[in-house]
Amino acid sequence: MIRLRSILVFHALFALLAFGAVLLAPDAVYGWVLLAAVLGYHVASLAWAVGRGDREWLRLWLYLLPLSMAQVVPDWILAEWVGSLVFHDHGIPRVGAVPVYMAGMWSIPLFVTVALARQARLPALRAVIAVLLALLLFASSEWYAHPLALWHAVGVEHSIWGVALYVLPPEAALGLAAWWGFEATRGRGLVPQLLVALATSVLYTGMLITSYFLIEYGATL
C-alpha cells in the first residue's frame, strides 16, 4: 500500500508548483505551461515511484495512464456532439476539440482518489471513500476550470456555481470504478489492467450521456 504521507507530500508539492506556474504564465505561452505541468506530473510521479522503489505507486500510475488517455473520448463527445462543453483554445495541439494536456490530466485526481481510498481497511469503506473523494475532487476541478481558462459548460440549465450537475454522478462513479478496477486487476499483469481501464472509460462515457439526458433533457419532458 502507498504510504499516506507520500501521497500527500507529493501532490501538495505538485499543486503548489503547478498552480504557481499556471497563474504566473503569460497568455502567449499559457497552453504550453499547462501541457508542461501535466507532463511534469507524470515524469515526477514516475521518478518518485522508481526513486523510492514504490512498486504500488508505479502499478497505480501505469493503470491510470491509459484510463486518463481514453478520457479524451467522452470529452470530445461532450464538446463536439452534445455541445455542452467548450475547451479554451490556447494554441496547442488538440485531439478533435480536446487539448492534448487533457489526456494526462485525469490521472491526477484519480490517483489521489484511488490511493487514498486504499488507505481504509474495509473494502466497503474504501468504496465509499472513492465515491466521496472523486465527487469532491472532480467538482472542485469543474469549479476552478473556468477561472483558469481550461474548460466550461455551455447550454446547461442545471448547475451550481458554474458546475454542471449532470457530470457529477458519472464522475463519482468513475472514482468508484477506477478504485475497483485497480483492486480487481492487481497482480494480474498489464493486459488485464489495460482492458479494465479502457472498459472503465467506456462505462463513464455511457453514464455521462445517460446523466445528461436525465438531468438536462429528461427534466424538460
Short mmCIF file of N, CA and C in Angstrom, two decimals, residues 10 14 35-51 57-58 61 65 104 108:
data_model
loop_
_atom_site.label_atom_id
_atom_site.label_comp_id
_atom_site.label_asym_id
_atom_site.label_seq_id
_atom_site.Cartn_x
_atom_site.Cartn_y
_atom_site.Cartn_z
N PHE A 10 3.71 14.52 -2.07
CA PHE A 10 3.94 14.64 -3.50
C PHE A 10 2.89 15.54 -4.15
N PHE A 14 3.23 19.23 -5.91
CA PHE A 14 2.85 19.40 -7.31
C PHE A 14 1.81 20.51 -7.45
N LEU A 35 0.43 22.26 -20.53
CA LEU A 35 0.92 20.98 -21.03
C LEU A 35 2.16 20.55 -20.27
N ALA A 36 3.07 21.48 -20.01
CA ALA A 36 4.28 21.16 -19.26
C ALA A 36 3.96 20.72 -17.84
N ALA A 37 2.95 21.33 -17.23
CA ALA A 37 2.56 20.95 -15.87
C ALA A 37 2.04 19.52 -15.83
N VAL A 38 1.21 19.15 -16.81
CA VAL A 38 0.67 17.79 -16.85
C VAL A 38 1.78 16.78 -17.13
N LEU A 39 2.62 17.08 -18.13
CA LEU A 39 3.74 16.18 -18.41
C LEU A 39 4.68 16.10 -17.22
N GLY A 40 4.89 17.22 -16.55
CA GLY A 40 5.74 17.25 -15.37
C GLY A 40 5.22 16.37 -14.26
N TYR A 41 3.88 16.34 -14.12
CA TYR A 41 3.28 15.46 -13.11
C TYR A 41 3.64 14.01 -13.37
N HIS A 42 3.50 13.59 -14.62
CA HIS A 42 3.73 12.19 -14.95
C HIS A 42 5.21 11.82 -14.84
N VAL A 43 6.08 12.71 -15.29
CA VAL A 43 7.52 12.44 -15.17
C VAL A 43 7.92 12.39 -13.69
N ALA A 44 7.42 13.35 -12.91
CA ALA A 44 7.76 13.38 -11.49
C ALA A 44 7.17 12.19 -10.75
N SER A 45 5.96 11.78 -11.13
CA SER A 45 5.32 10.64 -10.49
C SER A 45 6.11 9.36 -10.76
N LEU A 46 6.52 9.20 -12.00
CA LEU A 46 7.32 8.02 -12.36
C LEU A 46 8.67 8.04 -11.64
N ALA A 47 9.30 9.20 -11.60
CA ALA A 47 10.59 9.32 -10.92
C ALA A 47 10.45 9.07 -9.42
N TRP A 48 9.37 9.55 -8.84
CA TRP A 48 9.11 9.33 -7.41
C TRP A 48 8.97 7.84 -7.11
N ALA A 49 8.20 7.15 -7.94
CA ALA A 49 7.98 5.71 -7.73
C ALA A 49 9.28 4.93 -7.88
N VAL A 50 10.02 5.22 -8.94
CA VAL A 50 11.28 4.49 -9.20
C VAL A 50 12.33 4.85 -8.16
N GLY A 51 12.44 6.12 -7.84
CA GLY A 51 13.45 6.55 -6.89
C GLY A 51 13.25 6.01 -5.49
N TRP A 57 2.96 2.39 -6.15
CA TRP A 57 2.79 3.69 -6.81
C TRP A 57 2.93 3.51 -8.32
N LEU A 58 3.95 2.76 -8.73
CA LEU A 58 4.19 2.53 -10.16
C LEU A 58 3.03 1.77 -10.79
N TRP A 61 0.09 4.17 -11.20
CA TRP A 61 0.37 5.12 -12.29
C TRP A 61 0.18 4.45 -13.65
N LEU A 65 -2.82 5.63 -16.40
CA LEU A 65 -2.38 6.35 -17.60
C LEU A 65 -3.26 6.05 -18.81
N GLY A 104 -3.64 13.56 -20.11
CA GLY A 104 -2.91 13.18 -18.91
C GLY A 104 -3.45 13.78 -17.63
N ILE A 108 -4.48 12.69 -12.45
CA ILE A 108 -4.11 13.36 -11.20
C ILE A 108 -5.19 13.17 -10.12
#
